[in-house]
mmCIF file of C-alpha atoms and ligand atoms in Angstrom:
data_model
loop_
_atom_site.group_PDB
_atom_site.id
_atom_site.type_symbol
_atom_site.label_atom_id
_atom_site.label_comp_id
_atom_site.label_asym_id
_atom_site.label_seq_id
_atom_site.Cartn_x
_atom_site.Cartn_y
_atom_site.Cartn_z
ATOM 1 C CA MET A 1 0.000 0.000 0.000
ATOM 2 C CA SER A 2 2.685 2.531 0.884
ATOM 3 C CA GLU A 3 4.250 2.029 -2.557
ATOM 4 C CA LYS A 4 1.047 3.512 -3.884
ATOM 5 C CA VAL A 5 1.683 6.645 -1.809
ATOM 6 C CA THR A 6 5.217 7.009 -3.140
ATOM 7 C CA ALA A 7 4.108 6.303 -6.696
ATOM 8 C CA LEU A 8 1.368 8.925 -6.526
ATOM 9 C CA ARG A 9 3.800 11.447 -5.080
ATOM 10 C CA ASP A 10 6.318 10.850 -7.876
ATOM 11 C CA GLU A 11 3.586 11.007 -10.489
ATOM 12 C CA LEU A 12 2.276 14.327 -9.151
ATOM 13 C CA ILE A 13 5.755 15.883 -9.046
ATOM 14 C CA LEU A 14 6.361 14.801 -12.627
ATOM 15 C CA LYS A 15 3.065 16.270 -13.829
ATOM 16 C CA LEU A 16 3.633 19.493 -11.882
ATOM 17 C CA ASN A 17 7.019 19.892 -13.541
ATOM 18 C CA GLU A 18 5.351 19.607 -16.921
ATOM 19 C CA ALA A 19 2.523 22.060 -16.162
ATOM 20 C CA THR A 20 2.975 25.513 -17.688
ATOM 21 C CA ASP A 21 -0.194 27.392 -16.783
ATOM 22 C CA ALA A 22 -2.361 27.935 -13.718
ATOM 23 C CA ALA A 23 -5.366 26.148 -15.240
ATOM 24 C CA SER A 24 -3.498 22.870 -15.687
ATOM 25 C CA VAL A 25 -2.104 23.088 -12.118
ATOM 26 C CA ASP A 26 -5.625 23.602 -10.859
ATOM 27 C CA ALA A 27 -6.747 20.581 -12.889
ATOM 28 C CA LEU A 28 -4.005 18.589 -11.108
ATOM 29 C CA ARG A 29 -5.282 19.809 -7.744
ATOM 30 C CA VAL A 30 -8.719 18.419 -8.597
ATOM 31 C CA GLU A 31 -7.210 15.221 -10.028
ATOM 32 C CA TYR A 32 -5.214 14.512 -6.855
ATOM 33 C CA LEU A 33 -6.856 16.334 -3.981
ATOM 34 C CA GLY A 34 -10.438 16.784 -5.177
ATOM 35 C CA LYS A 35 -13.365 14.816 -3.735
ATOM 36 C CA ASN A 36 -12.771 12.019 -6.220
ATOM 37 C CA GLY A 37 -9.024 12.694 -6.506
ATOM 38 C CA SER A 38 -6.419 9.923 -6.428
ATOM 39 C CA ILE A 39 -4.920 10.947 -3.060
ATOM 40 C CA THR A 40 -8.357 11.243 -1.497
ATOM 41 C CA GLY A 41 -9.118 7.865 -3.102
ATOM 42 C CA LEU A 42 -6.247 6.206 -1.187
ATOM 43 C CA LEU A 43 -8.106 6.767 2.067
ATOM 44 C CA LYS A 44 -11.201 5.124 0.638
ATOM 45 C CA GLY A 45 -9.201 1.952 -0.114
ATOM 46 C CA MET A 46 -8.286 1.509 3.556
ATOM 47 C CA LYS A 47 -11.291 -0.438 4.705
ATOM 48 C CA ASP A 48 -9.672 -3.874 4.247
ATOM 49 C CA LEU A 49 -6.562 -3.023 6.342
ATOM 50 C CA SER A 50 -5.959 -3.989 9.982
ATOM 51 C CA ILE A 51 -6.173 -1.243 12.607
ATOM 52 C CA GLU A 52 -2.369 -0.980 12.849
ATOM 53 C CA GLU A 53 -1.987 -0.830 9.066
ATOM 54 C CA LYS A 54 -4.771 1.719 8.837
ATOM 55 C CA LYS A 55 -3.010 3.996 11.303
ATOM 56 C CA ASP A 56 0.320 3.786 9.547
ATOM 57 C CA PHE A 57 -1.122 4.143 6.058
ATOM 58 C CA GLY A 58 -3.520 6.923 7.029
ATOM 59 C CA GLN A 59 -0.632 8.894 8.438
ATOM 60 C CA LYS A 60 1.382 8.483 5.236
ATOM 61 C CA VAL A 61 -1.558 9.607 3.119
ATOM 62 C CA ASN A 62 -2.087 12.659 5.285
ATOM 63 C CA VAL A 63 1.573 13.631 4.990
ATOM 64 C CA LEU A 64 1.296 13.262 1.223
ATOM 65 C CA LYS A 65 -1.923 15.294 1.187
ATOM 66 C CA GLU A 66 -0.231 18.155 2.989
ATOM 67 C CA GLU A 67 2.873 17.975 0.827
ATOM 68 C CA ALA A 68 0.809 17.847 -2.379
ATOM 69 C CA GLY A 69 -1.164 20.923 -1.296
ATOM 70 C CA LYS A 70 2.066 22.814 -0.721
ATOM 71 C CA LEU A 71 3.676 21.664 -3.976
ATOM 72 C CA ILE A 72 0.592 22.791 -5.904
ATOM 73 C CA ALA A 73 0.429 26.179 -4.143
ATOM 74 C CA ASP A 74 4.171 26.749 -4.776
ATOM 75 C CA LYS A 75 3.761 25.869 -8.439
ATOM 76 C CA ILE A 76 0.848 28.298 -8.861
ATOM 77 C CA GLU A 77 2.930 31.028 -7.227
ATOM 78 C CA GLU A 78 5.837 30.276 -9.578
ATOM 79 C CA ILE A 79 3.583 30.323 -12.663
ATOM 80 C CA LYS A 80 1.983 33.621 -11.633
ATOM 81 C CA LYS A 81 5.402 35.210 -11.259
ATOM 82 C CA LEU A 82 6.463 33.959 -14.693
ATOM 83 C CA GLU A 83 3.216 35.192 -16.226
ATOM 84 C CA VAL A 84 3.707 38.722 -14.884
ATOM 85 C CA GLU A 85 7.318 38.722 -16.104
ATOM 86 C CA ALA A 86 6.199 37.509 -19.540
ATOM 87 C CA GLU A 87 3.533 40.220 -19.681
ATOM 88 C CA ILE A 88 6.052 42.908 -18.840
ATOM 89 C CA ASN A 89 8.573 41.524 -21.327
ATOM 90 C CA SER A 90 6.013 41.572 -24.115
ATOM 91 C CA MET A 91 5.362 45.302 -23.673
ATOM 92 C CA PRO A 92 6.726 47.794 -26.153
ATOM 93 C CA GLU A 93 10.318 48.746 -25.417
ATOM 94 C CA PHE A 94 11.020 51.858 -23.342
ATOM 95 C CA ASP A 95 14.671 52.831 -23.380
ATOM 96 C CA ILE A 96 15.891 54.123 -20.044
ATOM 97 C CA SER A 97 18.999 55.633 -21.647
ATOM 98 C CA THR A 98 17.273 57.773 -24.300
ATOM 99 C CA PRO A 99 18.366 61.351 -23.672
ATOM 100 C CA ALA A 100 15.466 63.385 -22.362
ATOM 101 C CA ASN A 101 14.859 67.004 -23.206
ATOM 102 C CA LEU A 102 15.725 68.346 -19.772
ATOM 103 C CA SER A 103 15.415 71.979 -20.785
ATOM 104 C CA ARG A 104 11.663 71.570 -20.384
ATOM 105 C CA GLY A 105 10.171 70.080 -17.268
ATOM 106 C CA SER A 106 7.875 67.071 -17.620
ATOM 107 C CA TYR A 107 5.331 65.256 -15.560
ATOM 108 C CA HIS A 108 5.914 61.862 -14.024
ATOM 109 C CA PRO A 109 4.129 59.135 -16.073
ATOM 110 C CA ILE A 110 1.949 58.269 -13.060
ATOM 111 C CA THR A 111 0.913 61.933 -12.728
ATOM 112 C CA LEU A 112 -0.026 61.925 -16.411
ATOM 113 C CA VAL A 113 -2.225 58.850 -16.100
ATOM 114 C CA GLN A 114 -3.707 60.117 -12.829
ATOM 115 C CA ARG A 115 -4.679 63.431 -14.430
ATOM 116 C CA GLN A 116 -6.268 61.700 -17.414
ATOM 117 C CA CYS A 117 -8.378 59.556 -15.087
ATOM 118 C CA GLU A 118 -9.307 62.553 -12.919
ATOM 119 C CA LYS A 119 -10.388 64.540 -15.952
ATOM 120 C CA VAL A 120 -12.730 61.815 -17.161
ATOM 121 C CA PHE A 121 -14.256 61.188 -13.746
ATOM 122 C CA LYS A 122 -14.676 64.901 -13.069
ATOM 123 C CA SER A 123 -16.566 65.222 -16.350
ATOM 124 C CA MET A 124 -18.926 62.509 -15.046
ATOM 125 C CA GLY A 125 -19.578 64.426 -11.814
ATOM 126 C CA PHE A 126 -17.087 62.783 -9.448
ATOM 127 C CA ASN A 127 -15.238 64.779 -6.761
ATOM 128 C CA VAL A 128 -11.493 64.284 -6.537
ATOM 129 C CA GLU A 129 -10.479 63.741 -2.922
ATOM 130 C CA ASP A 130 -7.097 63.780 -1.256
ATOM 131 C CA TYR A 131 -6.334 61.627 1.772
ATOM 132 C CA SER A 132 -3.452 61.099 4.173
ATOM 133 C CA GLU A 133 -0.787 58.477 3.709
ATOM 134 C CA VAL A 134 -0.642 57.688 7.426
ATOM 135 C CA VAL A 135 -3.926 56.150 8.577
ATOM 136 C CA THR A 136 -5.311 54.155 11.489
ATOM 137 C CA ASP A 137 -5.839 50.418 11.639
ATOM 138 C CA TYR A 138 -9.580 51.155 11.774
ATOM 139 C CA GLU A 139 -9.538 53.092 8.495
ATOM 140 C CA CYS A 140 -7.299 50.683 6.624
ATOM 141 C CA PHE A 141 -8.858 47.433 7.851
ATOM 142 C CA GLU A 142 -11.589 47.364 10.514
ATOM 143 C CA ALA A 143 -13.942 49.805 8.765
ATOM 144 C CA LEU A 144 -13.507 47.724 5.611
ATOM 145 C CA ASN A 145 -14.803 44.558 7.202
ATOM 146 C CA ILE A 146 -11.272 43.179 7.768
ATOM 147 C CA PRO A 147 -11.136 42.430 11.514
ATOM 148 C CA LYS A 148 -7.886 41.838 13.412
ATOM 149 C CA HIS A 149 -6.302 38.464 12.498
ATOM 150 C CA HIS A 150 -8.348 38.179 9.256
ATOM 151 C CA PRO A 151 -6.263 36.294 6.639
ATOM 152 C CA ALA A 152 -6.938 39.083 4.095
ATOM 153 C CA ARG A 153 -4.486 41.217 6.100
ATOM 154 C CA ASP A 154 -1.657 38.932 5.002
ATOM 155 C CA MET A 155 -1.613 40.336 1.473
ATOM 156 C CA GLN A 156 -1.552 43.876 2.797
ATOM 157 C CA ASP A 157 1.322 43.790 5.244
ATOM 158 C CA THR A 158 2.577 47.348 5.555
ATOM 159 C CA TYR A 159 4.757 49.660 7.653
ATOM 160 C CA TYR A 160 3.635 50.474 11.196
ATOM 161 C CA LEU A 161 4.511 53.513 13.257
ATOM 162 C CA GLU A 162 5.299 53.276 16.943
ATOM 163 C CA ASN A 163 1.984 54.919 17.795
ATOM 164 C CA GLY A 164 0.040 52.095 16.072
ATOM 165 C CA GLN A 165 -0.767 54.074 12.930
ATOM 166 C CA LEU A 166 0.314 52.689 9.574
ATOM 167 C CA LEU A 167 1.182 53.664 6.019
ATOM 168 C CA LYS A 168 -1.958 52.912 4.003
ATOM 169 C CA SER A 169 -1.763 49.675 2.029
ATOM 170 C CA HIS A 170 -4.604 50.635 -0.323
ATOM 171 C CA THR A 171 -6.637 53.715 -1.197
ATOM 172 C CA SER A 172 -9.708 51.922 0.203
ATOM 173 C CA ALA A 173 -8.442 53.241 3.566
ATOM 174 C CA ALA A 174 -10.111 56.567 2.717
ATOM 175 C CA GLN A 175 -13.552 55.045 2.071
ATOM 176 C CA ASN A 176 -14.807 55.438 5.645
ATOM 177 C CA ALA A 177 -13.859 59.118 5.838
ATOM 178 C CA ILE A 178 -15.441 59.833 2.435
ATOM 179 C CA TYR A 179 -18.745 58.210 3.418
ATOM 180 C CA LYS A 180 -18.794 60.198 6.650
ATOM 181 C CA LYS A 181 -17.976 63.418 4.808
ATOM 182 C CA TYR A 182 -20.774 63.089 2.232
ATOM 183 C CA LYS A 183 -23.419 61.020 4.005
ATOM 184 C CA ASP A 184 -25.465 63.986 5.238
ATOM 185 C CA ALA A 185 -25.773 65.423 1.730
ATOM 186 C CA LEU A 186 -26.803 61.954 0.527
ATOM 187 C CA ILE A 187 -29.398 61.363 3.215
ATOM 188 C CA ASN A 188 -30.815 64.882 3.568
ATOM 189 C CA GLU A 189 -30.465 66.289 0.064
ATOM 190 C CA GLY A 190 -30.462 63.087 -2.016
ATOM 191 C CA LYS A 191 -27.045 63.931 -3.519
ATOM 192 C CA PRO A 192 -25.298 60.712 -4.605
ATOM 193 C CA ILE A 193 -21.772 60.174 -3.268
ATOM 194 C CA LYS A 194 -19.448 60.174 -6.275
ATOM 195 C CA ALA A 195 -15.767 60.416 -5.425
ATOM 196 C CA ILE A 196 -12.381 59.270 -6.631
ATOM 197 C CA PHE A 197 -9.302 59.367 -4.469
ATOM 198 C CA PRO A 198 -5.883 58.752 -5.975
ATOM 199 C CA GLY A 199 -3.052 58.108 -3.562
ATOM 200 C CA ARG A 200 0.309 56.628 -2.738
ATOM 201 C CA CYS A 201 0.108 53.192 -1.096
ATOM 202 C CA PHE A 202 2.694 51.105 0.697
ATOM 203 C CA ARG A 203 3.225 47.393 1.209
ATOM 204 C CA ASN A 204 5.948 45.391 2.823
ATOM 205 C CA GLU A 205 7.038 43.736 -0.439
ATOM 206 C CA ALA A 206 10.350 42.383 -1.674
ATOM 207 C CA THR A 207 11.134 44.630 -4.646
ATOM 208 C CA ASP A 208 11.581 43.296 -8.183
ATOM 209 C CA ALA A 209 10.618 44.337 -11.735
ATOM 210 C CA CYS A 210 6.902 43.905 -10.962
ATOM 211 C CA HIS A 211 6.710 44.708 -7.233
ATOM 212 C CA GLU A 212 7.421 47.886 -5.324
ATOM 213 C CA ASN A 213 6.898 48.803 -1.691
ATOM 214 C CA THR A 214 5.459 52.136 -2.837
ATOM 215 C CA PHE A 215 2.872 52.423 -5.623
ATOM 216 C CA PHE A 216 -0.199 54.417 -6.648
ATOM 217 C CA GLN A 217 -3.841 53.474 -6.799
ATOM 218 C CA MET A 218 -7.005 55.350 -7.570
ATOM 219 C CA GLU A 219 -10.095 54.392 -5.644
ATOM 220 C CA GLY A 220 -13.567 55.293 -6.823
ATOM 221 C CA VAL A 221 -16.906 55.002 -5.061
ATOM 222 C CA MET A 222 -20.477 55.805 -5.928
ATOM 223 C CA VAL A 223 -23.362 55.451 -3.441
ATOM 224 C CA ASP A 224 -27.026 56.214 -4.053
ATOM 225 C CA LYS A 225 -30.393 54.483 -4.147
ATOM 226 C CA ASN A 226 -30.549 51.612 -6.667
ATOM 227 C CA ILE A 227 -26.900 51.582 -7.701
ATOM 228 C CA SER A 228 -26.119 48.296 -9.427
ATOM 229 C CA ILE A 229 -23.302 46.455 -11.147
ATOM 230 C CA SER A 230 -24.445 47.951 -14.488
ATOM 231 C CA ASN A 231 -23.523 51.424 -13.179
ATOM 232 C CA LEU A 232 -20.089 50.127 -12.224
ATOM 233 C CA ILE A 233 -19.523 48.643 -15.686
ATOM 234 C CA PHE A 234 -20.679 51.822 -17.422
ATOM 235 C CA PHE A 235 -18.327 54.158 -15.501
ATOM 236 C CA MET A 236 -15.323 51.865 -15.834
ATOM 237 C CA LYS A 237 -15.858 51.353 -19.546
ATOM 238 C CA THR A 238 -16.232 55.087 -20.190
ATOM 239 C CA MET A 239 -13.135 55.958 -18.197
ATOM 240 C CA LEU A 240 -10.924 53.313 -19.808
ATOM 241 C CA SER A 241 -12.095 54.141 -23.330
ATOM 242 C CA GLU A 242 -11.128 57.791 -22.703
ATOM 243 C CA VAL A 243 -7.738 56.969 -21.189
ATOM 244 C CA PHE A 244 -6.775 54.580 -23.966
ATOM 245 C CA GLN A 245 -8.553 56.594 -26.665
ATOM 246 C CA LYS A 246 -10.380 53.589 -28.096
ATOM 247 C CA ASP A 247 -13.474 51.558 -27.313
ATOM 248 C CA ILE A 248 -12.487 49.152 -24.557
ATOM 249 C CA LYS A 249 -14.473 46.006 -23.899
ATOM 250 C CA VAL A 250 -14.644 44.902 -20.272
ATOM 251 C CA ARG A 251 -15.618 41.707 -18.496
ATOM 252 C CA LEU A 252 -16.035 40.815 -14.831
ATOM 253 C CA ARG A 253 -14.764 37.688 -13.107
ATOM 254 C CA PRO A 254 -15.512 36.843 -9.466
ATOM 255 C CA GLY A 255 -12.853 38.092 -7.010
ATOM 256 C CA PHE A 256 -12.730 38.208 -3.216
ATOM 257 C CA PHE A 257 -12.248 41.334 -1.089
ATOM 258 C CA PRO A 258 -13.872 41.524 2.357
ATOM 259 C CA PHE A 259 -15.213 45.046 1.688
ATOM 260 C CA VAL A 260 -17.259 44.246 -1.413
ATOM 261 C CA GLU A 261 -20.040 41.745 -2.021
ATOM 262 C CA PRO A 262 -20.138 40.557 -4.742
ATOM 263 C CA GLY A 263 -16.498 41.279 -5.627
ATOM 264 C CA PHE A 264 -14.947 41.181 -9.090
ATOM 265 C CA GLU A 265 -11.766 41.416 -11.083
ATOM 266 C CA LEU A 266 -12.380 43.638 -14.079
ATOM 267 C CA ASP A 267 -10.541 42.644 -17.248
ATOM 268 C CA ILE A 268 -10.197 44.774 -20.372
ATOM 269 C CA SER A 269 -9.894 43.510 -23.927
ATOM 270 C CA CYS A 270 -6.186 43.273 -24.790
ATOM 271 C CA LEU A 271 -4.852 46.586 -26.066
ATOM 272 C CA ILE A 272 -2.237 44.981 -28.260
ATOM 273 C CA CYS A 273 -4.273 42.403 -30.188
ATOM 274 C CA GLY A 274 -7.759 43.846 -29.663
ATOM 275 C CA GLY A 275 -9.012 40.606 -28.112
ATOM 276 C CA ASP A 276 -7.824 38.074 -30.706
ATOM 277 C CA GLY A 277 -5.137 36.652 -28.414
ATOM 278 C CA CYS A 278 -1.389 37.413 -28.335
ATOM 279 C CA PRO A 279 1.588 36.821 -25.990
ATOM 280 C CA SER A 280 0.755 39.979 -23.965
ATOM 281 C CA CYS A 281 -2.603 38.614 -22.903
ATOM 282 C CA LYS A 282 -1.394 35.027 -22.718
ATOM 283 C CA HIS A 283 -3.614 34.335 -25.741
ATOM 284 C CA SER A 284 -6.768 34.939 -23.756
ATOM 285 C CA GLY A 285 -7.647 38.288 -25.348
ATOM 286 C CA TRP A 286 -8.046 39.861 -21.858
ATOM 287 C CA LEU A 287 -5.871 41.817 -19.411
ATOM 288 C CA GLU A 288 -6.575 42.015 -15.672
ATOM 289 C CA LEU A 289 -6.830 45.652 -14.614
ATOM 290 C CA CYS A 290 -9.010 46.601 -11.730
ATOM 291 C CA PRO A 291 -10.561 44.910 -8.695
ATOM 292 C CA CYS A 292 -14.038 46.191 -7.870
ATOM 293 C CA GLY A 293 -17.446 45.262 -6.498
ATOM 294 C CA MET A 294 -20.595 46.324 -4.710
ATOM 295 C CA ILE A 295 -19.768 47.954 -1.366
ATOM 296 C CA HIS A 296 -20.336 45.514 1.506
ATOM 297 C CA PRO A 297 -23.310 46.433 3.767
ATOM 298 C CA GLU A 298 -21.025 46.410 6.842
ATOM 299 C CA VAL A 299 -18.747 48.985 5.172
ATOM 300 C CA LEU A 300 -21.674 51.276 4.399
ATOM 301 C CA LYS A 301 -22.890 50.870 7.991
ATOM 302 C CA ALA A 302 -19.446 51.791 9.344
ATOM 303 C CA GLY A 303 -19.656 54.952 7.226
ATOM 304 C CA GLY A 304 -23.040 55.866 8.708
ATOM 305 C CA ILE A 305 -25.092 54.856 5.647
ATOM 306 C CA ASP A 306 -28.083 52.515 5.859
ATOM 307 C CA PRO A 307 -27.404 49.554 3.521
ATOM 308 C CA GLU A 308 -31.131 48.754 3.395
ATOM 309 C CA GLU A 309 -31.736 52.036 1.653
ATOM 310 C CA TYR A 310 -28.520 52.720 -0.278
ATOM 311 C CA THR A 311 -26.136 50.644 -2.369
ATOM 312 C CA GLY A 312 -22.918 51.511 -4.119
ATOM 313 C CA PHE A 313 -19.897 50.314 -6.028
ATOM 314 C CA ALA A 314 -16.177 50.705 -5.370
ATOM 315 C CA PHE A 315 -13.145 50.068 -7.530
ATOM 316 C CA GLY A 316 -9.393 50.178 -6.931
ATOM 317 C CA LEU A 317 -7.546 51.050 -10.118
ATOM 318 C CA GLY A 318 -3.811 50.349 -10.097
ATOM 319 C CA LEU A 319 -2.417 53.665 -11.399
ATOM 320 C CA THR A 320 1.151 52.399 -11.416
ATOM 321 C CA ARG A 321 0.096 49.396 -13.488
ATOM 322 C CA LEU A 322 -1.959 51.568 -15.811
ATOM 323 C CA ALA A 323 1.048 53.868 -16.373
ATOM 324 C CA MET A 324 3.289 50.869 -17.051
ATOM 325 C CA MET A 325 0.771 49.517 -19.573
ATOM 326 C CA LYS A 326 0.174 52.816 -21.271
ATOM 327 C CA TYR A 327 3.831 53.833 -21.601
ATOM 328 C CA GLY A 328 5.455 50.389 -21.860
ATOM 329 C CA VAL A 329 7.566 50.732 -18.705
ATOM 330 C CA LYS A 330 8.849 47.239 -17.995
ATOM 331 C CA ASP A 331 10.539 47.729 -14.648
ATOM 332 C CA ILE A 332 8.380 49.253 -11.922
ATOM 333 C CA ARG A 333 11.525 50.468 -10.128
ATOM 334 C CA ASP A 334 12.209 53.002 -12.892
ATOM 335 C CA LEU A 335 9.100 54.860 -11.750
ATOM 336 C CA ASN A 336 10.522 55.527 -8.289
ATOM 337 C CA SER A 337 14.070 56.002 -9.526
ATOM 338 C CA GLY A 338 13.987 59.796 -9.546
ATOM 339 C CA SER A 339 16.057 59.567 -12.737
ATOM 340 C CA LEU A 340 15.243 62.525 -14.975
ATOM 341 C CA LYS A 341 16.728 60.686 -17.919
ATOM 342 C CA ALA A 342 14.212 57.875 -17.544
ATOM 343 C CA LEU A 343 11.230 59.887 -16.391
ATOM 344 C CA GLY A 344 11.639 62.998 -18.555
ATOM 345 C CA GLN A 345 10.665 61.112 -21.714
ATOM 346 C CA PHE A 346 6.934 61.160 -21.205
ATOM 347 C CA THR A 347 4.579 63.806 -22.414
ATOM 348 C CA ASP A 348 0.874 64.273 -22.192
ATOM 349 C CA ASP A 349 -0.530 63.189 -25.526
ATOM 350 C CA GLU A 350 -3.312 65.730 -25.500
HETATM 351 N N1 LIG B 401 -8.248 47.845 -2.133
HETATM 352 C C1 LIG B 401 -8.126 46.643 -2.922
HETATM 353 C C2 LIG B 401 -6.632 46.276 -3.044
HETATM 354 O O1 LIG B 401 -5.808 47.140 -3.057
HETATM 355 C C3 LIG B 401 -8.750 46.804 -4.283
HETATM 356 C C4 LIG B 401 -10.241 47.017 -4.306
HETATM 357 C C5 LIG B 401 -10.794 48.289 -4.222
HETATM 358 C C6 LIG B 401 -11.092 45.933 -4.443
HETATM 359 C C7 LIG B 401 -12.173 48.491 -4.259
HETATM 360 C C8 LIG B 401 -12.462 46.107 -4.499
HETATM 361 C C9 LIG B 401 -13.010 47.391 -4.409
HETATM 362 O O2 LIG B 401 -6.275 45.133 -3.149
#
């Protein structure tokens, strides 16, 4: 019996080594660890063993189960990293050494993209809000339905000050203050809350070509009576079509964030191939751009808004990512380099 365990282990490792995309690794997870998976199946074959044998074999299977889970998770992590690198490598070349015209000042590429987004949202009646970079644990997590010790905090490890405050890990940290600022006008005068808030965010990340400990996001929220997912799709589509100066198709996939329900990942049709499939979009025709969703009732409540009466959407656009996509910047570190040679090459195309 224990040969079976070893054989299955070897077989899984072999297949994992051959897998090249997340979908096939997930298929392996189902094949081995799913309800009817081969590892799960080993336990079902135990009924004819003696008690001693059962104990020994069961233990071996459990060790394998744990190891297989870890091997699969590691492989998915590795594939994701490679996919991001491939996406960045397939972008148009931006030459860091091209001499810039330093006699004229220029805006940082993130400022350019931020201003384009602000312009479009302002034209659709959104207020542009500014918010601090140092926030409280309540603002960054608790008010967003992420209690202490919630696993969602893992992905947003950030820098803490001695007084317990922290550098905000996402622009969502301003949501609570925005709701409180505008809720009276919403409730008493029926004015919908429509706000965007761009800002610098921080995460305790190891830095490489795709990760930085400091990056920019732009949050957007809209709250009123009868706001639905269709409103969210409309505003996102309009904004992206303006920024990229062409009609952009969007699609939503389910995504999890504790402060939205339902939550989505918004994809846009690939800018390079127009949706036909190319190396940039890993032949899917789609690029992942912006997490979003309908604001969770608990989050509205924390902002003093009755979720029985009002609904709203929120999105968190990655401005750094948008700038990299728009200008073909392959290494995120160039953006924080402070190098005029690298950063002086961008101009507003309007
Ligand atoms: N704040 C989230 C993040 O940075 C993104 C997000 C914003 C998701 C708004 C949903 C709604 O990961």
